[in-house]
Amino acid sequence: MFNKKGFIGAIGDDLPALIPIIIAILIFLTVFTNTLVTYDQKNFELRKQIELSSISRTIKSDSLILDFEQFEDNCRLSRLKRSNYNYMVGIYENSKLDDGGTQDIINDFISASQSEFFEPFIFDDEGNYFFCSYRKVGGSRFSINTQNYLIRFYPVAMQRKVIDAETGTDIFLIDPVIMAMVVWN
Amino acid sequence: MDSVFFLTIVMGITGMLLMFSINYGMQTQSQLDSFYSSDFAADVLKIVTYINVARDGSELSLSNVDSSFEIDYLLTLIKEDYADVSNDRRITQRTKNALLNTFRSVLRPFQASMNYVFYIYDPQTSRYLFLFFSVHECVDSAGNPCSYNTTFVDGVGLVTNSRVGEVVNNFYFCEPANEPNSFLERELFPTLGRIDTAFGKVILPTTLDNPGRPFEMRLSIWVSRDSEKISEISDGSGLNCELIN
């Protein structure tokens, strides 16, 4: 001890070397934290899309909707999955996409979420709207302020009943319609 | 000096971490996008087999349906046409119209940005029965391919300034007589980037009283882009295409 005069210690003896070490540790910690956050965010977004695919498959089933009961059964089945995301599904006439496009459909979903106004969606002859929604516990409503939402369109065939005005007989025909689905956090 | 080595090593590791955070999920995202397009295409194929159309090929809407209106499955019209030997198994105009109305309606969400081809082909003979294309083309007012205005700029050379014409969505119905099933896979698809395809099987009767044999039907979708091969469709070289807008 006495023959090492002026020796402060391994670190104290080389104070300038501390600067790159501290810089390196700071850079590493910053990038590491940033990577973890990005990883988490991307995983969340990917899971949302996977969930959207899975739920849409349950609801559209074999891409053929025969009646409201079948649609409601599928909707109930999708709710049983207890998704971590909120979603709404509505069946539209194909011509809907000509009028106002996607923005119009988003506005319809906002209205449906806020005030349960279902007018734009297809309804059957008993007045049931082909509309399905799910909100997780504590989930927010879909609104104009909702960020990170995802919207997808799927073509489906739907059996429609038309009553012949002359004879009064029921005519069933299968028509293409659009299933729109929105998912948000 | 040791600390500089330490700094270098840490910089290397952080570089790798940065690369990881930038690239992570990109491939999965691309696969999910592809899955969505393929799923969409598969749904369209299912709808083609389910859907009712007017037997005269006119557009079907709920308001023009009554008991005097003849309705049938789209697939029935295709089967009837194929079984009709007296017409050389050719697809009739009413079926072409019904196909056009169906695809226009079903693929409406992507009509503005996607091109697609729906086709049925015979795996036994490796020949197309027919091909139905929806492509975006740039045409001038006379219907010819667009020309480009070019000017000379000093030090730069010829510069393309503007395109004379507009992009329109054209539908072509092709019945290649002798073309083997190679145009799409070997010539067209390699020039178009990512193609998402859905497959299905359909049994077509060779005569009206025959149970028939399986044919393959496919729908391939891609993002609209310019390709010389697309213009070959409208040229009709080998594919025997007609415009059916």
Short mmCIF file of C-alpha atoms in Angstrom, two decimals:
data_model
loop_
_atom_site.label_atom_id
_atom_site.label_comp_id
_atom_site.label_asym_id
_atom_site.label_seq_id
_atom_site.Cartn_x
_atom_site.Cartn_y
_atom_site.Cartn_z
CA MET A 1 0.00 0.00 0.00
CA PHE A 2 2.75 2.42 1.00
CA ASN A 3 4.94 1.62 -2.02
CA LYS A 4 2.03 2.59 -4.43
CA LYS A 5 2.00 6.31 -3.77
CA GLY A 6 -0.52 8.30 -5.78
CA PHE A 7 -2.52 5.15 -6.70
CA ILE A 8 -6.22 6.02 -6.49
CA GLY A 9 -7.69 2.78 -7.88
CA ALA A 10 -8.35 0.94 -11.16
CA ILE A 11 -11.02 3.44 -12.22
CA GLY A 12 -9.72 6.52 -10.49
CA ASP A 13 -6.34 6.16 -12.12
CA ASP A 14 -7.88 6.32 -15.61
CA LEU A 15 -10.74 8.78 -15.29
CA PRO A 16 -10.85 9.77 -19.01
CA ALA A 17 -11.58 6.14 -19.89
CA LEU A 18 -14.82 6.42 -17.94
CA ILE A 19 -16.29 8.77 -20.56
CA PRO A 20 -16.52 6.22 -23.44
CA ILE A 21 -17.70 3.55 -20.99
CA ILE A 22 -20.53 5.75 -19.71
CA ILE A 23 -21.44 6.83 -23.27
CA ALA A 24 -21.50 3.16 -24.37
CA ILE A 25 -23.72 2.13 -21.47
CA LEU A 26 -26.11 5.04 -22.11
CA ILE A 27 -26.36 4.28 -25.85
CA PHE A 28 -26.88 0.60 -25.16
CA LEU A 29 -29.62 1.19 -22.60
CA THR A 30 -31.41 3.70 -24.85
CA VAL A 31 -31.35 1.42 -27.90
CA PHE A 32 -32.27 -1.62 -25.82
CA THR A 33 -35.31 0.15 -24.33
CA ASN A 34 -36.31 1.47 -27.73
CA THR A 35 -36.03 -2.02 -29.24
CA LEU A 36 -38.20 -3.50 -26.50
CA VAL A 37 -40.89 -0.85 -27.01
CA THR A 38 -40.84 -1.34 -30.81
CA TYR A 39 -40.96 -5.13 -30.41
CA ASP A 40 -43.94 -4.83 -28.12
CA GLN A 41 -45.79 -2.37 -30.37
CA LYS A 42 -45.21 -4.41 -33.51
CA ASN A 43 -46.31 -7.60 -31.76
CA PHE A 44 -49.48 -5.84 -30.62
CA GLU A 45 -50.26 -4.69 -34.18
CA LEU A 46 -49.54 -8.12 -35.64
CA ARG A 47 -51.69 -9.83 -33.01
CA LYS A 48 -54.49 -7.39 -33.85
CA GLN A 49 -54.39 -8.42 -37.50
CA ILE A 50 -54.25 -12.12 -36.65
CA GLU A 51 -57.20 -11.70 -34.32
CA LEU A 52 -59.09 -9.75 -37.01
CA SER A 53 -58.57 -12.61 -39.47
CA SER A 54 -59.67 -15.17 -36.92
CA ILE A 55 -62.83 -13.25 -35.89
CA SER A 56 -63.78 -12.45 -39.49
CA ARG A 57 -63.48 -16.14 -40.37
CA THR A 58 -65.81 -17.05 -37.51
CA ILE A 59 -68.40 -14.47 -38.52
CA LYS A 60 -68.39 -14.97 -42.27
CA SER A 61 -68.07 -18.74 -41.80
CA ASP A 62 -68.26 -20.23 -45.29
CA SER A 63 -68.79 -16.79 -46.92
CA LEU A 64 -72.50 -17.54 -47.19
CA ILE A 65 -75.03 -15.94 -44.84
CA LEU A 66 -78.37 -17.68 -45.14
CA ASP A 67 -80.36 -15.68 -42.58
CA PHE A 68 -80.12 -13.43 -39.54
CA GLU A 69 -80.12 -16.37 -37.10
CA GLN A 70 -77.00 -17.81 -38.70
CA PHE A 71 -75.29 -14.41 -38.61
CA GLU A 72 -76.21 -13.92 -34.97
CA ASP A 73 -74.98 -17.40 -34.02
CA ASN A 74 -71.64 -16.67 -35.67
CA CYS A 75 -71.48 -13.30 -33.94
CA ARG A 76 -72.17 -14.95 -30.57
CA LEU A 77 -69.50 -17.54 -31.30
CA SER A 78 -66.95 -14.83 -32.07
CA ARG A 79 -67.73 -13.08 -28.76
CA LEU A 80 -66.94 -16.29 -26.88
CA LYS A 81 -63.32 -15.87 -27.91
CA ARG A 82 -63.06 -12.97 -25.44
CA SER A 83 -60.79 -11.00 -27.70
CA ASN A 84 -58.30 -8.48 -26.36
CA TYR A 85 -59.53 -6.03 -28.99
CA ASN A 86 -62.85 -4.31 -29.64
CA TYR A 87 -64.56 -4.91 -32.95
CA MET A 88 -67.64 -4.16 -35.01
CA VAL A 89 -68.89 -5.95 -38.09
CA GLY A 90 -71.58 -4.78 -40.47
CA ILE A 91 -73.00 -6.11 -43.71
CA TYR A 92 -73.40 -3.57 -46.48
CA GLU A 93 -74.80 -3.43 -49.98
CA ASN A 94 -71.91 -3.41 -52.46
CA SER A 95 -73.05 -0.07 -53.83
CA LYS A 96 -72.17 1.51 -50.47
CA LEU A 97 -68.54 1.63 -51.55
CA ASP A 98 -69.49 3.76 -54.56
CA ASP A 99 -71.03 6.56 -52.57
CA GLY A 100 -68.62 7.71 -49.92
CA GLY A 101 -66.14 4.88 -49.78
CA THR A 102 -64.26 3.83 -46.70
CA GLN A 103 -64.69 7.14 -44.84
CA ASP A 104 -68.47 6.79 -45.06
CA ILE A 105 -68.26 3.31 -43.59
CA ILE A 106 -66.03 4.52 -40.74
CA ASN A 107 -68.61 7.25 -40.00
CA ASP A 108 -71.36 4.60 -39.92
CA PHE A 109 -69.39 2.57 -37.40
CA ILE A 110 -68.82 5.67 -35.26
CA SER A 111 -72.58 6.38 -35.31
CA ALA A 112 -73.39 2.77 -34.50
CA SER A 113 -70.93 2.76 -31.61
CA GLN A 114 -72.11 6.07 -30.13
CA SER A 115 -75.83 6.05 -30.66
CA GLU A 116 -76.73 2.58 -31.91
CA PHE A 117 -77.88 4.00 -35.24
CA PHE A 118 -77.83 1.06 -37.65
CA GLU A 119 -79.63 2.46 -40.67
CA PRO A 120 -76.83 2.01 -43.26
CA PHE A 121 -76.45 -1.71 -42.55
CA ILE A 122 -78.54 -4.39 -44.26
CA PHE A 123 -81.58 -5.57 -42.32
CA ASP A 124 -83.83 -8.56 -42.90
CA ASP A 125 -87.60 -8.54 -43.42
CA GLU A 126 -88.14 -8.63 -39.64
CA GLY A 127 -86.08 -5.49 -39.15
CA ASN A 128 -82.97 -7.18 -37.70
CA TYR A 129 -79.75 -5.43 -38.66
CA PHE A 130 -76.78 -7.47 -39.76
CA PHE A 131 -74.49 -5.83 -37.30
CA CYS A 132 -72.26 -7.43 -34.69
CA SER A 133 -70.14 -5.73 -32.06
CA TYR A 134 -67.92 -6.66 -29.15
CA ARG A 135 -66.28 -4.51 -26.52
CA LYS A 136 -63.79 -5.96 -24.08
CA VAL A 137 -64.22 -5.13 -20.40
CA GLY A 138 -63.30 -1.47 -20.00
CA GLY A 139 -62.93 -1.06 -23.78
CA SER A 140 -63.61 2.34 -25.30
CA ARG A 141 -66.27 3.11 -27.90
CA PHE A 142 -65.23 3.56 -31.51
CA SER A 143 -65.12 7.29 -32.07
CA ILE A 144 -63.53 9.96 -34.21
CA ASN A 145 -60.67 10.08 -31.68
CA THR A 146 -59.93 6.36 -31.91
CA GLN A 147 -56.42 5.77 -33.11
CA ASN A 148 -54.76 2.54 -34.25
CA TYR A 149 -57.87 1.03 -35.72
CA LEU A 150 -57.91 -1.40 -38.60
CA ILE A 151 -60.63 -1.78 -41.21
CA ARG A 152 -61.05 -4.72 -43.56
CA PHE A 153 -63.58 -5.69 -46.22
CA TYR A 154 -64.64 -9.21 -47.08
CA PRO A 155 -66.99 -10.27 -49.86
CA VAL A 156 -69.81 -12.54 -48.71
CA ALA A 157 -72.86 -14.02 -50.39
CA MET A 158 -76.17 -13.46 -48.69
CA GLN A 159 -79.52 -15.11 -49.19
CA ARG A 160 -82.23 -12.45 -49.59
CA LYS A 161 -85.98 -12.86 -49.60
CA VAL A 162 -87.92 -10.88 -52.16
CA ILE A 163 -91.71 -10.95 -52.23
CA ASP A 164 -93.22 -10.98 -55.68
CA ALA A 165 -95.62 -8.04 -55.77
CA GLU A 166 -97.98 -9.78 -58.21
CA THR A 167 -98.25 -13.29 -56.81
CA GLY A 168 -97.13 -12.67 -53.21
CA THR A 169 -94.75 -15.62 -53.38
CA ASP A 170 -91.35 -15.58 -51.71
CA ILE A 171 -88.34 -15.57 -54.01
CA PHE A 172 -84.96 -16.41 -52.48
CA LEU A 173 -81.82 -15.31 -54.22
CA ILE A 174 -78.16 -15.23 -53.27
CA ASP A 175 -76.59 -11.84 -53.74
CA PRO A 176 -73.04 -10.54 -53.18
CA VAL A 177 -72.65 -8.09 -50.29
CA ILE A 178 -69.71 -6.64 -48.37
CA MET A 179 -68.78 -7.45 -44.81
CA ALA A 180 -66.91 -4.53 -43.26
CA MET A 181 -65.02 -5.05 -40.03
CA VAL A 182 -63.26 -2.57 -37.80
CA VAL A 183 -60.95 -3.51 -34.92
CA TRP A 184 -59.51 -1.10 -32.38
CA ASN A 185 -57.57 -1.22 -29.12
CA MET B 1 -7.76 2.17 -24.96
CA ASP B 2 -9.75 -0.67 -23.35
CA SER B 3 -12.75 1.61 -22.99
CA VAL B 4 -12.62 2.47 -26.69
CA PHE B 5 -12.72 -1.25 -27.49
CA PHE B 6 -15.65 -1.57 -25.13
CA LEU B 7 -17.39 1.33 -26.86
CA THR B 8 -16.79 -0.28 -30.27
CA ILE B 9 -18.26 -3.59 -29.12
CA VAL B 10 -21.30 -1.87 -27.61
CA MET B 11 -21.82 0.17 -30.80
CA GLY B 12 -21.80 -3.09 -32.77
CA ILE B 13 -24.36 -4.65 -30.47
CA THR B 14 -26.62 -1.56 -30.55
CA GLY B 15 -26.33 -1.52 -34.34
CA MET B 16 -27.60 -5.08 -34.42
CA LEU B 17 -30.41 -4.21 -32.01
CA LEU B 18 -31.42 -1.28 -34.21
CA MET B 19 -31.46 -3.48 -37.31
CA PHE B 20 -33.59 -6.00 -35.42
CA SER B 21 -36.10 -3.37 -34.29
CA ILE B 22 -36.39 -1.96 -37.82
CA ASN B 23 -36.79 -5.32 -39.56
CA TYR B 24 -38.79 -7.15 -36.93
CA GLY B 25 -42.26 -8.04 -38.12
CA MET B 26 -41.81 -6.94 -41.72
CA GLN B 27 -41.93 -10.46 -43.06
CA THR B 28 -44.85 -11.36 -40.82
CA GLN B 29 -46.65 -8.20 -41.98
CA SER B 30 -46.06 -9.14 -45.60
CA GLN B 31 -47.35 -12.66 -44.91
CA LEU B 32 -50.44 -11.26 -43.18
CA ASP B 33 -51.13 -8.93 -46.13
CA SER B 34 -50.72 -11.85 -48.48
CA PHE B 35 -52.98 -13.96 -46.29
CA TYR B 36 -55.68 -11.27 -46.41
CA SER B 37 -55.51 -11.01 -50.22
CA SER B 38 -55.58 -14.80 -50.63
CA ASP B 39 -58.45 -15.05 -48.15
CA PHE B 40 -60.30 -12.36 -50.12
CA ALA B 41 -59.64 -14.20 -53.38
CA ALA B 42 -60.85 -17.50 -51.84
CA ASP B 43 -64.05 -15.76 -50.70
CA VAL B 44 -64.60 -14.45 -54.22
CA LEU B 45 -64.24 -17.97 -55.65
CA LYS B 46 -66.79 -19.27 -53.14
CA ILE B 47 -69.18 -16.48 -54.10
CA VAL B 48 -68.82 -17.34 -57.77
CA THR B 49 -70.10 -20.82 -56.93
CA TYR B 50 -72.96 -19.57 -54.72
CA ILE B 51 -74.26 -16.54 -56.50
CA ASN B 52 -77.51 -16.14 -58.45
CA VAL B 53 -77.53 -14.18 -61.68
CA ALA B 54 -80.15 -13.26 -64.23
CA ARG B 55 -80.24 -15.91 -66.94
CA ASP B 56 -80.09 -13.27 -69.64
CA GLY B 57 -76.86 -11.90 -68.10
CA SER B 58 -78.38 -8.56 -67.15
CA GLU B 59 -77.55 -6.95 -63.84
CA LEU B 60 -79.52 -8.41 -60.95
CA SER B 61 -80.90 -6.14 -58.28
CA LEU B 62 -83.55 -6.82 -55.66
CA SER B 63 -85.86 -4.26 -57.25
CA ASN B 64 -86.04 -5.96 -60.64
CA VAL B 65 -86.82 -9.47 -59.37
CA ASP B 66 -90.25 -11.01 -59.73
CA SER B 67 -91.52 -14.50 -60.52
CA SER B 68 -91.34 -13.85 -64.28
CA PHE B 69 -87.63 -13.07 -64.01
CA GLU B 70 -85.39 -16.06 -64.73
CA ILE B 71 -82.68 -16.54 -62.12
CA ASP B 72 -79.98 -19.19 -61.98
CA TYR B 73 -76.55 -19.90 -60.53
CA LEU B 74 -73.62 -18.32 -62.33
CA LEU B 75 -71.91 -21.70 -62.30
CA THR B 76 -74.93 -23.25 -64.02
CA LEU B 77 -74.55 -20.84 -66.92
CA ILE B 78 -70.86 -21.75 -67.27
CA LYS B 79 -71.68 -25.48 -67.11
CA GLU B 80 -74.44 -25.16 -69.70
CA ASP B 81 -72.14 -23.30 -72.08
CA TYR B 82 -69.35 -25.83 -71.68
CA ALA B 83 -71.71 -28.77 -72.22
CA ASP B 84 -73.12 -27.22 -75.41
CA VAL B 85 -71.12 -29.04 -78.09
CA SER B 86 -73.14 -27.37 -80.87
CA ASN B 87 -71.59 -24.03 -79.83
CA ASP B 88 -68.04 -25.51 -79.64
CA ARG B 89 -68.22 -25.31 -75.81
CA ARG B 90 -67.77 -21.54 -76.07
CA ILE B 91 -68.88 -19.20 -73.31
CA THR B 92 -71.90 -17.23 -74.50
CA GLN B 93 -72.35 -13.47 -74.28
CA ARG B 94 -74.94 -13.70 -71.48
CA THR B 95 -72.46 -15.68 -69.31
CA LYS B 96 -69.70 -13.16 -70.08
CA ASN B 97 -72.04 -10.36 -68.98
CA ALA B 98 -73.02 -12.27 -65.84
CA LEU B 99 -69.31 -12.83 -65.03
CA LEU B 100 -68.56 -9.15 -65.61
CA ASN B 101 -71.44 -8.01 -63.37
CA THR B 102 -70.46 -10.48 -60.65
CA PHE B 103 -66.77 -9.57 -60.53
CA ARG B 104 -67.46 -5.84 -60.77
CA SER B 105 -69.74 -6.15 -57.79
CA VAL B 106 -67.73 -8.57 -55.63
CA LEU B 107 -64.31 -6.97 -56.10
CA ARG B 108 -65.60 -3.42 -55.69
CA PRO B 109 -63.52 -2.67 -52.56
CA PHE B 110 -60.32 -3.08 -54.57
CA GLN B 111 -61.52 -2.17 -58.05
CA ALA B 112 -59.56 1.07 -58.17
CA SER B 113 -56.18 -0.34 -57.22
CA MET B 114 -56.08 -4.02 -58.09
CA ASN B 115 -55.88 -6.02 -61.29
CA TYR B 116 -56.96 -9.63 -61.40
CA VAL B 117 -57.50 -12.61 -63.60
CA PHE B 118 -60.12 -15.29 -63.07
CA TYR B 119 -59.72 -18.39 -65.14
CA ILE B 120 -60.81 -21.97 -65.50
CA TYR B 121 -58.43 -24.46 -66.97
CA ASP B 122 -58.36 -28.07 -67.80
CA PRO B 123 -55.59 -29.89 -65.89
CA GLN B 124 -55.88 -32.89 -68.23
CA THR B 125 -54.93 -30.94 -71.32
CA SER B 126 -53.20 -28.01 -69.51
CA ARG B 127 -55.27 -25.52 -71.48
CA TYR B 128 -57.36 -22.56 -70.44
CA LEU B 129 -61.10 -22.80 -70.85
CA PHE B 130 -61.28 -19.03 -70.56
CA LEU B 131 -59.53 -16.13 -68.85
CA PHE B 132 -61.29 -13.09 -67.48
CA PHE B 133 -58.97 -10.12 -66.92
CA SER B 134 -59.59 -6.86 -65.11
CA VAL B 135 -56.67 -4.53 -65.84
CA HIS B 136 -55.97 -0.84 -65.53
CA GLU B 137 -54.65 0.63 -68.75
CA CYS B 138 -53.63 4.08 -69.81
CA VAL B 139 -55.45 4.98 -73.03
CA ASP B 140 -55.92 8.15 -75.03
CA SER B 141 -59.26 9.52 -76.22
CA ALA B 142 -59.21 7.17 -79.24
CA GLY B 143 -58.67 4.12 -77.04
CA ASN B 144 -55.02 3.64 -78.05
CA PRO B 145 -52.21 3.14 -75.50
CA CYS B 146 -51.00 6.38 -73.91
CA SER B 147 -48.19 8.34 -75.46
CA TYR B 148 -45.76 10.39 -73.39
CA ASN B 149 -44.73 13.99 -74.00
CA THR B 150 -40.96 14.25 -73.84
CA THR B 151 -38.77 17.33 -73.92
CA PHE B 152 -35.02 17.82 -74.16
CA VAL B 153 -33.36 19.39 -71.11
CA ASP B 154 -29.72 20.56 -71.37
CA GLY B 155 -27.42 18.32 -69.38
CA VAL B 156 -30.18 15.85 -68.58
CA GLY B 157 -31.34 14.62 -71.96
CA LEU B 158 -34.85 13.51 -72.79
CA VAL B 159 -37.25 13.92 -69.92
CA THR B 160 -40.75 12.43 -69.84
CA ASN B 161 -43.07 15.22 -68.87
CA SER B 162 -46.61 14.05 -68.98
CA ARG B 163 -48.79 11.22 -70.07
CA VAL B 164 -51.43 11.91 -72.71
CA GLY B 165 -54.52 9.98 -71.73
CA GLU B 166 -56.21 8.52 -68.68
CA VAL B 167 -56.15 5.26 -66.75
CA VAL B 168 -59.26 3.16 -67.25
CA ASN B 169 -60.35 -0.17 -65.85
CA ASN B 170 -60.81 -2.57 -68.76
CA PHE B 171 -62.26 -6.07 -68.70
CA TYR B 172 -61.11 -8.67 -71.20
CA PHE B 173 -62.57 -12.06 -71.87
CA CYS B 174 -60.05 -14.42 -73.49
CA GLU B 175 -60.63 -17.82 -75.05
CA PRO B 176 -57.19 -18.98 -76.20
CA ALA B 177 -57.68 -21.72 -78.77
CA ASN B 178 -54.26 -23.33 -78.74
CA GLU B 179 -52.37 -21.46 -76.07
CA PRO B 180 -50.96 -23.85 -73.45
CA ASN B 181 -51.21 -22.90 -69.80
CA SER B 182 -47.94 -20.99 -69.65
CA PHE B 183 -48.72 -17.36 -70.45
CA LEU B 184 -49.66 -16.44 -66.89
CA GLU B 185 -46.99 -18.33 -64.95
CA ARG B 186 -44.08 -17.87 -67.34
CA GLU B 187 -44.75 -14.54 -69.04
CA LEU B 188 -47.25 -12.31 -67.24
CA PHE B 189 -46.87 -13.01 -63.51
CA PRO B 190 -43.07 -12.61 -63.29
CA THR B 191 -43.48 -8.99 -64.46
CA LEU B 192 -46.10 -8.01 -61.90
CA GLY B 193 -44.57 -8.41 -58.43
CA ARG B 194 -46.50 -10.14 -55.70
CA ILE B 195 -49.47 -12.21 -56.89
CA ASP B 196 -51.99 -13.66 -54.45
CA THR B 197 -53.92 -16.61 -55.75
CA ALA B 198 -56.84 -18.72 -54.60
CA PHE B 199 -57.61 -22.12 -56.10
CA GLY B 200 -60.83 -24.05 -56.40
CA LYS B 201 -62.17 -27.08 -58.19
CA VAL B 202 -65.29 -27.22 -60.27
CA ILE B 203 -66.84 -30.13 -62.14
CA LEU B 204 -67.98 -29.30 -65.65
CA PRO B 205 -70.13 -31.74 -67.59
CA THR B 206 -68.75 -32.65 -71.00
CA THR B 207 -72.33 -33.18 -72.22
CA LEU B 208 -75.65 -32.29 -70.57
CA ASP B 209 -76.27 -35.91 -69.46
CA ASN B 210 -72.67 -36.52 -68.33
CA PRO B 211 -71.45 -36.13 -64.72
CA GLY B 212 -68.33 -34.42 -66.04
CA ARG B 213 -64.77 -34.10 -64.80
CA PRO B 214 -62.91 -31.67 -62.53
CA PHE B 215 -61.48 -28.38 -63.78
CA GLU B 216 -59.47 -25.88 -61.80
CA MET B 217 -60.62 -22.34 -61.26
CA ARG B 218 -58.27 -19.70 -59.99
CA LEU B 219 -58.33 -16.07 -59.09
CA SER B 220 -55.03 -14.18 -59.03
CA ILE B 221 -54.90 -10.63 -57.68
CA TRP B 222 -52.09 -8.08 -57.93
CA VAL B 223 -51.60 -4.37 -57.41
CA SER B 224 -52.11 -2.46 -60.68
CA ARG B 225 -48.90 -1.64 -62.46
CA ASP B 226 -47.66 -0.99 -65.95
CA SER B 227 -46.42 -4.03 -67.80
CA GLU B 228 -45.80 -4.64 -71.47
CA LYS B 229 -47.35 -8.06 -71.02
CA ILE B 230 -50.64 -6.42 -70.00
CA SER B 231 -50.82 -4.69 -73.36
CA GLU B 232 -50.40 -8.12 -75.00
CA ILE B 233 -53.80 -8.98 -73.56
CA SER B 234 -55.45 -6.11 -75.41
CA ASP B 235 -53.37 -6.86 -78.53
CA GLY B 236 -54.98 -10.28 -78.50
CA SER B 237 -51.72 -11.97 -79.40
CA GLY B 238 -52.38 -15.66 -78.92
CA LEU B 239 -54.92 -15.22 -76.17
CA ASN B 240 -57.89 -14.30 -78.36
CA CYS B 241 -59.16 -11.58 -76.02
CA GLU B 242 -62.10 -9.25 -76.46
CA LEU B 243 -62.95 -6.13 -74.51
CA ILE B 244 -66.25 -6.58 -72.65
CA ASN B 245 -66.63 -3.36 -70.63
#
